[in-house]
Amino acid sequence: MALRLYNTMSSQVEEFQSIRDKEIRMYACGPTVYDYGHIGNFRTFIAVDMLQRFLRQSGYTVQYVMNITDLDDKIIHNAARDGVSVQQYTAKYEKAFLEDAAMIGIERPKLVRATEHILAMADFVARLVAKKIAYRTDDGSYYFRIASFPRYGKLSKKDFGGMLNGARVDVDEYDKDSARDFALWKAPKPGEAFWETAIGPGRPGWHLECSVMSMQALGESFDLHAGGEDLVFPHHENEIAQSESLTGKTFARFWFHVRFLLVEGEKMSKSLGNFYTLRDLVLKGHKPSSIRYLLTSVPYRNQLNFTFDGLKQAAVSVERLRGFRQRLAAASFPPGSQPEMQTLAQETIDRMRAALDDDLNTAQAQAAIFEMVRSANSAIDSDQIKKDDVAPLLVALEKFDEVFAVLKDDDSPKMKQVFDWAQSEGHEKDISGELREVVQSGQLSDGDIERKIAEMQAARSARDFKASDARRAELTAAGILIENTKEGVRWRRK
Ligand code: AMP
Ligand code: ZN
């Protein structure tokens, strides 16, 4: 089977075909770096990350470009308000975004920045003017003439019959029903940053930025363009209008949009008090792997309702998978193999692939791996597993984790980073007791823990109970849970 994906352009699930053989060029609208990223942003970025991971697992080479919107209305306004340059204002949030993305298991795309493409953007406008698609207004701004692009609205399926010829809008984000000539280039306003270019002083509009950066990095036509569902109109509609009217070619073949996330059943908003950045959740003591797991558990086109109960459940799920992996790796099984276990592993791999091929049905892929874990665990309990079954089961876990990325990385060093950040930024009061505990236990590496367990066991065999109790107390104080099973001692971080 091959990947089938929903394409917002055709409003259908289609077979995914790349323009070039076995090579994908994809672009995602990245963060606007004027604040810390919230879990809605990461819902979208993780969905795109999983898509590119799955494409690579499916044998494609993937060129994945993400922009950093380090220039838009909000940034210009905030930088002017704070009396700092645009770069000074955004540097801190760009750094925070990259740290957060790494923390949540997002593989780093090729990054492009709006502020590094200003001259190319001015040149793009000049070429649109030459084709009479753009025009200059008296103040030195430039607008896109919507009437020159009759297919305007083809992505959002909006009917712009009542559109006002020549009416203009100069803000980056605007009313969902307006079809107005939109600003490509904005003339300087007093106190705001601007650049000197061949088309005059000013700065690019947000929509223009993505057209220029994506085509420069990936070519005039590429395979897939991604973002959250709010970007369909006007952002992506405007990108298409600008790009296709200049090149006469299809801009992006597939349009991949991620449904907005709700928090506790409501739209996330600061006024409702249900607005969470990734760091807020880590400060509360939640692990990045649990957050990632929860954000991947609902297919990207379905509405994900983020709840704290769900987050606790996600932590249990990750722990179960990690525990199973540890159990497989640690135990010694009798030689040989059981055909049922070999079949189970292969069927799980096939089921995960079929689920992800089906428009990235992440929920079904997770269900498949859990069924494998359940069956294999009961096989271990009843001595129905042999030494040569371990490798194929581990391969199935590995295939799962190539896309989901929740098993391997240890959470505690990442949580320690957030802890250190909170201390250095004066957010100490936001550090929960849970996070403190994790950070303390994280000070023991896996090797330290295993050494202490070995010492504890050696002391016990030597009937030196004082020494063995002391080791156990050290481990418990560091938040390590120790369990004696028939296969030996197992441990995990609380
Ligand atoms: P921004 O930083 O506002 O430009 O947004 C970055 C990305 O996050 C865009 O693709 C948005 O569509 C997406 N996004 C913003 N809010 C949410 C949300 N609540 N759920 C899912 N995606 C979101
Ligand atoms: Zn964009």
Coordinates of C-alpha atoms and ligand atoms in Angstrom, one line a residue:
M1 CA 0.0 0.0 0.0
A2 CA 1.0 3.5 -0.4
L3 CA 0.4 6.6 1.6
R4 CA -3.0 8.3 1.1
L5 CA -3.3 11.8 2.5
Y6 CA -6.1 14.3 2.7
N7 CA -5.4 17.3 0.4
T8 CA -7.2 20.5 1.4
M9 CA -7.0 21.6 -2.3
S10 CA -9.1 18.7 -3.6
S11 CA -11.0 18.2 -0.3
Q12 CA -10.3 14.5 -0.7
V13 CA -8.0 11.7 0.6
E14 CA -5.7 11.1 -2.3
E15 CA -2.8 8.8 -3.1
F16 CA 0.3 10.7 -2.3
Q17 CA 2.6 11.0 -5.3
S18 CA 5.8 13.0 -5.3
I19 CA 6.8 15.2 -8.2
R20 CA 10.3 13.7 -8.2
D21 CA 10.8 10.0 -7.8
K22 CA 11.3 9.0 -4.2
E23 CA 12.0 12.6 -3.1
I24 CA 9.7 14.9 -1.2
R25 CA 10.0 18.6 -0.9
M26 CA 7.8 20.0 1.9
Y27 CA 7.4 23.3 3.7
A28 CA 5.7 24.1 6.9
C29 CA 4.8 27.5 8.1
G30 CA 6.8 27.8 11.3
P31 CA 6.3 29.8 14.5
T32 CA 6.0 33.5 14.8
V33 CA 8.7 34.1 17.3
Y34 CA 7.1 36.8 19.5
D35 CA 6.3 34.5 22.5
Y36 CA 6.9 31.0 23.8
G37 CA 5.2 28.2 21.8
H38 CA 1.9 26.8 23.1
I39 CA 0.7 23.2 22.9
G40 CA -1.6 24.1 20.0
N41 CA 1.5 25.2 18.0
F42 CA 3.3 22.0 19.0
R43 CA 0.2 19.9 18.0
T44 CA 0.7 21.1 14.5
F45 CA 4.5 20.9 14.4
I46 CA 4.5 17.4 15.8
A47 CA 1.9 16.3 13.2
V48 CA 4.2 17.6 10.4
D49 CA 7.2 16.0 12.1
M50 CA 5.5 12.6 12.1
L51 CA 4.5 13.0 8.5
Q52 CA 8.1 13.6 7.5
R53 CA 9.4 10.8 9.7
F54 CA 6.9 8.4 8.2
L55 CA 7.8 9.5 4.6
R56 CA 11.4 8.7 5.4
Q57 CA 10.5 5.4 6.9
S58 CA 8.6 4.7 3.7
G59 CA 11.8 5.2 1.7
Y60 CA 11.6 8.8 0.5
T61 CA 14.4 11.3 0.9
V62 CA 12.7 14.3 2.5
Q63 CA 13.7 17.9 2.2
Y64 CA 11.8 19.6 4.9
V65 CA 11.9 23.3 5.3
M66 CA 10.3 25.4 8.0
N67 CA 10.4 29.1 8.2
I68 CA 10.8 31.2 11.3
T69 CA 8.4 34.1 11.1
D70 CA 10.8 36.6 12.6
L71 CA 9.0 39.6 11.0
D72 CA 5.3 40.3 11.1
D73 CA 2.8 42.9 12.5
K74 CA 3.0 41.7 16.1
I75 CA 6.8 41.5 16.1
I76 CA 7.2 44.9 14.6
H77 CA 4.8 46.4 17.1
N78 CA 6.3 44.7 20.1
A79 CA 9.9 45.5 19.1
A80 CA 9.0 49.2 18.7
R81 CA 7.1 49.1 22.0
D82 CA 10.2 47.7 23.8
G83 CA 12.6 50.0 21.9
V84 CA 14.7 47.1 20.6
S85 CA 15.6 45.9 17.1
V86 CA 13.5 43.1 15.5
Q87 CA 16.4 40.7 15.8
Q88 CA 16.9 41.5 19.5
Y89 CA 13.3 41.0 20.1
T90 CA 12.9 37.6 18.3
A91 CA 16.3 36.0 19.2
K92 CA 15.1 34.9 22.6
Y93 CA 11.9 33.3 21.3
E94 CA 13.6 31.6 18.4
K95 CA 16.0 30.0 20.8
A96 CA 13.2 29.0 23.0
F97 CA 11.3 27.5 20.1
L98 CA 14.3 25.4 19.0
E99 CA 14.9 24.1 22.5
D100 CA 11.2 23.3 22.9
A101 CA 11.1 21.5 19.5
A102 CA 14.1 19.4 20.4
M103 CA 12.6 18.7 23.9
I104 CA 9.4 17.4 22.3
G105 CA 11.2 15.1 19.8
I106 CA 10.8 17.2 16.6
E107 CA 13.6 16.5 14.2
R108 CA 15.1 19.8 13.1
P109 CA 14.0 20.9 9.6
K110 CA 16.0 23.2 7.5
L111 CA 15.2 26.6 8.9
V112 CA 14.8 29.8 6.9
R113 CA 14.2 33.2 8.3
A114 CA 12.1 36.1 6.9
T115 CA 14.7 38.7 7.9
E116 CA 17.3 36.9 5.8
H117 CA 15.2 37.2 2.6
I118 CA 14.1 40.8 2.5
L119 CA 15.8 41.7 -0.8
A120 CA 14.4 38.6 -2.5
M121 CA 11.0 39.6 -1.2
A122 CA 11.3 43.1 -2.7
D123 CA 12.4 41.6 -5.9
F124 CA 9.4 39.3 -6.0
V125 CA 7.1 42.3 -5.6
A126 CA 8.9 44.1 -8.4
R127 CA 8.3 41.2 -10.7
L128 CA 4.6 41.2 -9.7
V129 CA 4.4 44.9 -10.5
A130 CA 6.0 44.3 -13.8
K131 CA 3.3 41.8 -14.6
K132 CA 0.6 44.3 -13.4
I133 CA -0.4 41.9 -10.7
A134 CA 0.8 44.2 -7.9
Y135 CA 0.4 48.0 -7.6
R136 CA 2.0 50.7 -5.5
T137 CA -0.1 53.1 -3.4
D138 CA 0.8 56.7 -2.6
D139 CA 2.4 55.9 0.7
G140 CA 4.8 53.5 -0.9
S141 CA 3.1 50.2 0.0
Y142 CA 2.4 47.5 -2.5
Y143 CA -0.8 45.4 -2.9
F144 CA -1.7 42.3 -4.7
R145 CA -4.5 42.8 -7.2
I146 CA -7.0 40.0 -6.3
A147 CA -9.0 40.6 -9.5
S148 CA -5.9 39.5 -11.5
F149 CA -6.2 35.9 -10.1
P150 CA -9.6 34.5 -10.9
R151 CA -8.9 31.3 -9.0
Y152 CA -8.6 33.2 -5.7
G153 CA -10.5 31.1 -3.1
K154 CA -9.7 27.7 -4.7
L155 CA -8.1 26.4 -1.5
S156 CA -10.5 27.7 1.1
K157 CA -13.5 27.2 -1.2
K158 CA -14.7 30.6 -0.3
D159 CA -17.1 32.3 -2.7
F160 CA -15.8 35.8 -3.2
G161 CA -18.7 36.8 -5.5
G162 CA -19.3 40.0 -3.5
M163 CA -15.7 41.0 -3.5
L164 CA -15.0 44.7 -3.5
N165 CA -12.9 45.6 -6.5
G166 CA -9.9 47.7 -5.4
A167 CA -10.7 47.5 -1.6
R168 CA -7.6 47.0 0.4
V169 CA -6.5 45.4 3.6
D170 CA -3.0 46.1 5.1
V171 CA -2.9 43.8 8.2
D172 CA -1.4 40.3 8.1
E173 CA -4.4 38.6 9.7
Y174 CA -7.8 39.7 8.8
D175 CA -11.5 39.0 8.7
K176 CA -12.2 35.6 7.3
D177 CA -14.7 36.9 4.7
S178 CA -12.8 39.7 3.2
A179 CA -11.4 39.3 -0.3
R180 CA -9.5 42.4 -0.6
D181 CA -6.3 43.4 -2.3
F182 CA -3.8 42.5 0.4
A183 CA -0.5 44.1 1.3
L184 CA 2.6 42.6 -0.2
W185 CA 4.9 45.3 1.1
K186 CA 4.2 47.8 3.8
A187 CA 5.6 51.3 3.7
P188 CA 7.4 52.4 7.0
K189 CA 5.4 53.8 9.8
P190 CA 7.0 56.1 12.3
G191 CA 9.0 54.3 14.9
E192 CA 8.8 50.9 13.2
A193 CA 11.6 48.9 11.6
F194 CA 12.0 49.1 7.8
W195 CA 14.5 48.1 5.1
E196 CA 15.8 50.0 2.1
T197 CA 15.3 48.1 -1.1
A198 CA 14.9 48.6 -4.8
I199 CA 11.2 49.0 -4.5
G200 CA 11.6 51.6 -1.7
P201 CA 11.8 51.5 2.0
G202 CA 9.5 49.2 4.0
R203 CA 9.0 45.6 5.0
P204 CA 7.3 42.5 3.6
G205 CA 3.8 41.3 4.5
W206 CA 3.6 37.9 6.2
H207 CA 2.0 36.0 3.2
L208 CA 4.8 37.2 0.8
E209 CA 7.4 35.9 3.2
C210 CA 6.3 32.3 2.9
S211 CA 6.0 32.3 -0.9
V212 CA 9.5 33.7 -1.3
M213 CA 11.2 31.5 1.2
S214 CA 9.5 28.2 0.2
M215 CA 10.1 28.7 -3.5
Q216 CA 13.7 29.8 -2.9
A217 CA 14.4 26.7 -0.8
L218 CA 12.3 24.1 -2.7
G219 CA 11.7 25.4 -6.2
E220 CA 8.6 26.9 -7.9
S221 CA 6.6 23.7 -7.5
F222 CA 7.0 21.4 -4.6
D223 CA 5.2 18.5 -3.0
L224 CA 3.5 19.6 0.2
H225 CA 2.8 22.7 2.2
A226 CA 1.7 22.4 5.8
G227 CA 0.3 24.4 8.7
G228 CA -2.6 24.6 11.2
E229 CA -6.1 24.9 9.8
D230 CA -6.3 28.6 10.6
L231 CA -3.8 29.2 7.9
V232 CA -6.0 28.1 5.0
F233 CA -7.4 31.5 4.7
P234 CA -6.1 34.1 4.2
H235 CA -2.4 33.0 4.6
H236 CA -2.2 30.0 2.2
E237 CA -4.8 31.4 -0.2
N238 CA -2.6 34.5 -0.6
E239 CA 0.6 32.4 -0.9
I240 CA -1.0 30.5 -3.8
A241 CA -2.3 33.7 -5.5
Q242 CA 1.1 35.4 -5.3
S243 CA 3.2 32.4 -6.3
E244 CA 1.1 31.0 -9.1
S245 CA 0.3 34.3 -10.7
L246 CA 4.0 34.9 -10.9
T247 CA 5.2 31.5 -12.1
G248 CA 2.1 30.1 -13.9
K249 CA 2.9 26.8 -12.2
T250 CA 1.2 24.8 -9.4
F251 CA 2.8 26.1 -6.2
A252 CA 2.3 23.1 -3.8
R253 CA 0.6 19.8 -4.8
F254 CA -0.6 18.8 -1.4
W255 CA -2.0 21.1 1.3
F256 CA -1.8 19.5 4.7
H257 CA -3.7 21.2 7.5
V258 CA -3.9 20.2 11.2
R259 CA -7.1 20.6 13.1
F260 CA -7.0 23.0 16.0
L261 CA -6.6 21.6 19.4
L262 CA -9.0 22.2 22.3
V263 CA -8.0 22.3 26.0
E264 CA -10.5 20.7 28.4
G265 CA -13.1 21.1 25.8
E266 CA -12.6 24.7 25.0
K267 CA -10.7 26.8 22.6
M268 CA -7.4 27.6 24.3
S269 CA -7.3 31.2 25.4
K270 CA -5.4 33.3 28.0
S271 CA -8.7 34.7 29.3
L272 CA -10.1 31.3 30.0
G273 CA -7.0 30.3 31.9
N274 CA -6.5 27.2 29.8
F275 CA -3.6 28.5 27.8
Y276 CA -0.5 26.4 28.2
T277 CA 3.0 26.7 26.7
L278 CA 5.1 23.6 26.5
R279 CA 7.2 25.0 29.4
D280 CA 4.1 25.6 31.6
L281 CA 3.4 21.8 31.4
V282 CA 6.9 20.8 32.1
L283 CA 7.0 23.2 35.1
K284 CA 4.0 21.3 36.4
G285 CA 6.1 18.2 36.3
H286 CA 4.8 16.6 33.1
K287 CA 7.3 14.7 30.9
P288 CA 7.9 15.8 27.3
S289 CA 7.4 12.2 26.2
S290 CA 3.9 12.2 27.8
I291 CA 3.0 15.5 26.1
R292 CA 4.2 14.3 22.7
Y293 CA 2.4 11.0 23.1
L294 CA -0.9 12.7 23.9
L295 CA -0.5 15.1 21.0
T296 CA 0.1 12.2 18.6
S297 CA -2.7 10.1 19.9
V298 CA -5.5 11.6 17.8
P299 CA -5.1 11.7 14.0
Y300 CA -4.2 15.1 12.8
R301 CA -7.5 15.9 11.1
N302 CA -9.6 15.0 14.2
Q303 CA -10.1 17.4 17.0
L304 CA -7.8 16.6 19.9
N305 CA -9.1 17.6 23.3
F306 CA -6.1 18.1 25.6
T307 CA -7.0 17.3 29.2
F308 CA -4.8 16.6 32.3
D309 CA -6.5 13.2 32.7
G310 CA -5.4 12.5 29.1
L311 CA -1.9 13.6 29.9
K312 CA -1.7 11.2 32.9
Q313 CA -3.0 8.4 30.8
A314 CA -0.4 9.2 28.1
A315 CA 2.4 9.0 30.8
V316 CA 1.1 5.5 31.7
S317 CA 1.1 4.5 28.1
V318 CA 4.7 5.6 27.5
E319 CA 5.8 3.9 30.7
R320 CA 4.1 0.7 29.6
L321 CA 6.0 0.7 26.3
R322 CA 9.3 1.6 27.9
G323 CA 8.7 -1.0 30.6
F324 CA 8.1 -3.7 28.0
R325 CA 11.2 -2.7 26.1
Q326 CA 13.2 -3.0 29.3
R327 CA 11.7 -6.3 30.1
L328 CA 12.6 -7.7 26.7
A329 CA 16.1 -6.4 26.9
A330 CA 16.8 -7.4 30.5
A331 CA 15.3 -10.9 30.7
S332 CA 17.1 -14.1 29.7
F333 CA 14.8 -16.4 27.7
P334 CA 15.4 -20.0 26.6
P335 CA 17.1 -20.5 23.2
G336 CA 15.0 -20.9 20.1
S337 CA 12.0 -19.1 18.7
Q338 CA 8.2 -19.2 18.8
P339 CA 6.6 -18.8 15.4
E340 CA 3.6 -17.0 16.9
M341 CA 5.9 -14.3 18.3
Q342 CA 7.6 -13.8 15.0
T343 CA 4.2 -13.5 13.3
L344 CA 3.0 -11.1 16.0
A345 CA 5.9 -8.8 15.4
Q346 CA 5.6 -8.8 11.6
E347 CA 1.8 -8.3 11.7
T348 CA 2.3 -5.4 14.1
I349 CA 4.7 -3.7 11.7
D350 CA 2.3 -4.3 8.9
R351 CA -0.7 -2.9 10.8
M352 CA 1.2 0.2 11.9
R353 CA 2.2 0.9 8.3
A354 CA -1.3 0.3 7.0
A355 CA -2.7 2.7 9.7
L356 CA -0.2 5.4 8.9
D357 CA -0.7 4.9 5.2
D358 CA -4.3 5.6 5.8
D359 CA -4.0 9.4 6.2
L360 CA -1.7 9.1 9.2
N361 CA -4.1 7.2 11.5
T362 CA -1.9 7.5 14.5
A363 CA -4.5 6.2 16.9
Q364 CA -4.7 2.9 15.1
A365 CA -0.9 2.6 14.9
Q366 CA -0.8 3.1 18.7
A367 CA -3.5 0.5 19.1
A368 CA -1.5 -2.0 17.1
I369 CA 1.7 -1.6 19.2
F370 CA -0.3 -1.9 22.4
E371 CA -1.9 -5.1 21.3
M372 CA 1.5 -6.5 20.6
V373 CA 2.7 -5.5 24.0
R374 CA -0.3 -7.1 25.7
S375 CA 0.2 -10.4 23.8
A376 CA 3.9 -10.5 24.2
N377 CA 3.7 -9.7 27.9
S378 CA 1.3 -12.5 28.5
A379 CA 3.6 -14.8 26.5
I380 CA 6.4 -13.8 28.8
D381 CA 4.3 -14.5 31.8
S382 CA 3.5 -18.0 30.6
D383 CA 7.0 -18.7 29.4
Q384 CA 5.9 -18.7 25.7
I385 CA 8.7 -16.6 24.5
K386 CA 12.2 -17.6 23.3
K387 CA 15.5 -15.8 22.9
D388 CA 15.2 -15.3 19.1
D389 CA 11.8 -13.6 19.5
V390 CA 13.3 -10.7 21.3
A391 CA 14.9 -9.1 18.2
P392 CA 11.7 -9.0 16.0
L393 CA 9.6 -7.6 18.9
L394 CA 12.3 -4.9 19.4
V395 CA 12.2 -4.1 15.7
A396 CA 8.5 -3.5 15.9
L397 CA 9.0 -1.1 18.8
E398 CA 11.8 0.6 16.9
K399 CA 9.5 1.1 13.8
F400 CA 6.9 2.6 16.1
D401 CA 9.4 4.9 17.7
E402 CA 10.9 6.0 14.4
V403 CA 7.6 7.9 13.9
F404 CA 6.3 8.5 17.4
A405 CA 9.6 9.2 19.1
V406 CA 8.6 8.7 22.7
L407 CA 10.6 5.8 23.9
K408 CA 14.3 6.5 23.6
D409 CA 15.1 9.8 25.1
D410 CA 15.4 10.2 28.8
D411 CA 13.0 12.9 29.9
S412 CA 14.8 14.1 33.0
P413 CA 17.7 16.1 31.3
K414 CA 15.1 17.9 29.2
M415 CA 13.1 18.7 32.3
K416 CA 16.2 19.9 34.0
Q417 CA 16.7 22.4 31.2
V418 CA 13.3 23.9 31.8
F419 CA 14.0 23.9 35.6
D420 CA 17.3 25.8 34.9
W421 CA 15.5 28.2 32.6
A422 CA 12.8 29.0 35.1
Q423 CA 15.4 29.7 37.8
S424 CA 17.4 32.0 35.5
E425 CA 14.3 33.9 34.3
G426 CA 12.9 34.4 37.8
H427 CA 10.0 31.9 37.4
E428 CA 10.9 30.0 40.4
K429 CA 7.5 30.2 41.9
D430 CA 6.1 28.3 38.9
I431 CA 8.4 25.2 39.6
S432 CA 6.2 22.5 41.0
G433 CA 7.2 20.0 43.6
E434 CA 6.9 17.2 41.0
L435 CA 9.4 18.9 38.7
R436 CA 11.8 19.4 41.6
E437 CA 11.6 15.7 42.4
V438 CA 12.3 14.7 38.8
V439 CA 15.3 17.0 38.6
Q440 CA 16.7 15.5 41.8
S441 CA 16.3 12.0 40.5
G442 CA 17.7 13.0 37.1
Q443 CA 21.0 13.7 38.8
L444 CA 21.6 10.0 38.8
S445 CA 22.4 8.7 35.4
D446 CA 21.1 5.3 34.2
G447 CA 24.6 3.9 34.9
D448 CA 24.6 5.4 38.4
I449 CA 21.3 3.7 39.1
E450 CA 22.4 0.4 37.8
R451 CA 25.6 0.5 39.8
K452 CA 23.7 1.3 43.0
I453 CA 21.3 -1.6 42.4
A454 CA 24.2 -4.0 41.8
E455 CA 25.7 -2.8 45.1
M456 CA 22.4 -3.2 46.9
Q457 CA 22.1 -6.8 45.6
A458 CA 25.7 -7.6 46.4
A459 CA 25.3 -6.3 50.0
R460 CA 22.1 -8.3 50.4
S461 CA 23.8 -11.5 49.2
A462 CA 26.5 -10.8 51.7
R463 CA 23.8 -10.4 54.3
D464 CA 25.0 -6.8 54.9
F465 CA 21.5 -5.5 55.3
K466 CA 22.6 -2.1 56.6
A467 CA 24.5 -1.4 53.4
S468 CA 21.7 -2.8 51.2
D469 CA 19.1 -0.6 53.0
A470 CA 21.3 2.4 52.6
R471 CA 21.6 1.9 48.8
R472 CA 17.8 1.4 48.5
A473 CA 17.2 4.6 50.5
E474 CA 19.5 6.6 48.2
L475 CA 17.6 5.3 45.2
T476 CA 14.2 6.0 46.7
A477 CA 15.2 9.5 47.7
A478 CA 16.2 10.1 44.1
G479 CA 12.8 9.1 42.9
I480 CA 13.7 5.6 41.6
L481 CA 11.2 2.9 41.9
I482 CA 12.6 -0.6 42.2
E483 CA 10.7 -3.7 41.5
N484 CA 11.8 -7.3 42.1
T485 CA 10.4 -9.5 39.4
K486 CA 11.1 -13.1 38.5
E487 CA 13.4 -11.9 35.7
G488 CA 15.4 -9.8 38.2
V489 CA 15.3 -6.2 39.5
R490 CA 13.6 -3.6 37.3
W491 CA 13.7 0.1 37.9
R492 CA 12.1 3.2 36.6
R493 CA 12.1 6.9 37.4
K494 CA 8.9 8.0 39.2
Ligands
AMP1 P1 2.0 30.9 14.9 O1 3.2 30.9 15.8 O2 0.8 31.6 15.5 O3 2.3 31.5 13.5 O4 1.5 29.4 14.7 C1 2.4 28.4 14.4 C2 1.6 27.2 13.9 O5 0.7 26.7 15.0 C3 0.6 27.5 12.8 O6 0.7 26.4 11.8 C4 -0.7 27.5 13.4 O7 -1.7 27.2 12.5 C5 -0.6 26.5 14.5 N1 -1.6 26.6 15.6 C6 -1.9 27.7 16.3 N2 -2.8 27.5 17.3 C7 -3.1 26.2 17.2 C8 -4.0 25.3 17.9 N3 -4.8 25.7 18.9 N4 -4.1 24.0 17.5 C9 -3.3 23.5 16.4 N5 -2.4 24.3 15.8 C10 -2.3 25.6 16.1
ZN2 ZN 3.4 30.6 6.0

